[in-house]
Every structure is written in structure tokens, then in C-alpha cells.
C-alpha positions as a printed Julia matrix, in Angstrom:
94×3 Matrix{Float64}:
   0.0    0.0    0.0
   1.62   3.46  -1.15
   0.63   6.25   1.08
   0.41   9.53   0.35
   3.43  11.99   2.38
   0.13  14.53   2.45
  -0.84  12.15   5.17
   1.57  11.83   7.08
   1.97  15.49   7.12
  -1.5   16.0    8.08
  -0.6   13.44  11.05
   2.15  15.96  11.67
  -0.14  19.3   11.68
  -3.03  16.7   13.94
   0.1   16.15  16.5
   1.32  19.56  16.69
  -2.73  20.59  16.83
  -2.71  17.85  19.9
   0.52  19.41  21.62
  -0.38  23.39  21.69
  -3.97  21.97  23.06
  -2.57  20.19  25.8
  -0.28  23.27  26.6
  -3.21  24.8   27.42
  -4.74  22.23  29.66
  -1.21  22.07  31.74
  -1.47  25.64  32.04
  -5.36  25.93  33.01
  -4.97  23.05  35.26
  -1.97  24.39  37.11
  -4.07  27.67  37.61
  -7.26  25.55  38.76
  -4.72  23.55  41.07
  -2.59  26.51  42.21
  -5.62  27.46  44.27
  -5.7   24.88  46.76
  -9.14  24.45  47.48
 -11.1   20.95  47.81
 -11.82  21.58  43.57
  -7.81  21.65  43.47
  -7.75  18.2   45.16
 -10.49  16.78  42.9
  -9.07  18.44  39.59
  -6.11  17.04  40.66
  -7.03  13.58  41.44
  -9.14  13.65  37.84
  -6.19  14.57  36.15
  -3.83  11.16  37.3
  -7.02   9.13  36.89
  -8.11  10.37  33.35
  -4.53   9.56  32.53
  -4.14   6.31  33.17
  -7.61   5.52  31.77
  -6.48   6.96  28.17
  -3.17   5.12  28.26
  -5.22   1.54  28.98
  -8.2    2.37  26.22
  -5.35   3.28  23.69
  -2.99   0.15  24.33
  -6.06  -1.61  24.01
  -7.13  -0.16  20.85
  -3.65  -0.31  19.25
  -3.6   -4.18  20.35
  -6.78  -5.07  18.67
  -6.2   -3.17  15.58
  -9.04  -1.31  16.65
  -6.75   1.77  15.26
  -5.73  -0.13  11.87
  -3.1   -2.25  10.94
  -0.63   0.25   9.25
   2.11   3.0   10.92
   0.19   5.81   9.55
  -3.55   4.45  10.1
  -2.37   3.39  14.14
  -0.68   7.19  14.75
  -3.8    9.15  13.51
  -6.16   6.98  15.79
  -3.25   7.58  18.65
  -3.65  11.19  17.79
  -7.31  11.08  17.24
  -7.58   9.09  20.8
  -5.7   11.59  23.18
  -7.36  14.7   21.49
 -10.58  13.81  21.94
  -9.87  13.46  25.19
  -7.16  16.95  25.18
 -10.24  18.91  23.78
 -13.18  17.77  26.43
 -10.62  18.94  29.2
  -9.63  22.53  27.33
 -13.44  23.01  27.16
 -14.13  21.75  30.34
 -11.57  23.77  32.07
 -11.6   26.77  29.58
């Protein structure tokens, strides 16, 4: 199967897309958490917990080829995976 190098670099724009969005999360979580109230606690108790729940469904996904079989097909759901997840925070938190 050839693929196309404009996919890849769209997995390349999707990544950097995914990176600057979870800048901002780190930065509007370290405000919500800088605080110190009981929503500090929680936020920050969500944060470990969401984390390790996203790494489990994504090993999962890449195991049962739930994400494709190919380099390029299993990065893009990766991608696709976390920023779901990246984006419900930044408008959660936002």
C-alpha cells in the first residue's frame, strides 16, 4: 500500500494541533490547582485518573487493531484518541 506523504503530514499538523492543546490544559490546570481548594484536590485527582484511563483504552485499541493495521492508520487513531480526550478537558476547564 503506497501512502500519500500529504498524510503523514496532516498526522504531523493533527500532533502539533494535539501538543499546543494540551499546553493549554497544563497551564489551566496548574491555575485551577494553584488554588488549593477541595476543587484543586479533585481536579487534581481527575487529572492522574483520566490519565491512566487513556493510556489503557489506547494500548487496548492499538492491540486489537481497533486503530488499523498500518504505521500511519495506528498514529492518527493515537492522535485522534488523546485529542478527543485533550479537547473535552480545554473546554471543560476553559
Amino acid at each position: 500500500m503506497i501512502t500519500s506523504p500529504y498524510a503523514w503530514a496532516s498526522a504531523g499538523l493533527d500532533a502539533w494541533t494535539l501538543g499546543m492543546d494540551a499546553s493549554a490544559v497544563i497551564g489551566l490546570r496548574l491555575a485551577k490547582i494553584a488554588i488549593g481548594d477541595a476543587e484543586a484536590g479533585r481536579e487534581a485527582q481527575l487529572m492522574v485518573t483520566e490519565k491512566v484511563q487513556a493510556a489503557l483504552e489506547m494500548q487496548a485499541s492499538l492491540m486489537t487493531g481497533r486503530f488499523g493495521s498500518t504505521p500511519l492508520s495506528g498514529t492518527q487513531g493515537l492522535l485522534r484518541h488523546y485529542g478527543r480526550k485533550v479537547r473535552a478537558n480545554k473546554r471543560r476547564l476553559g
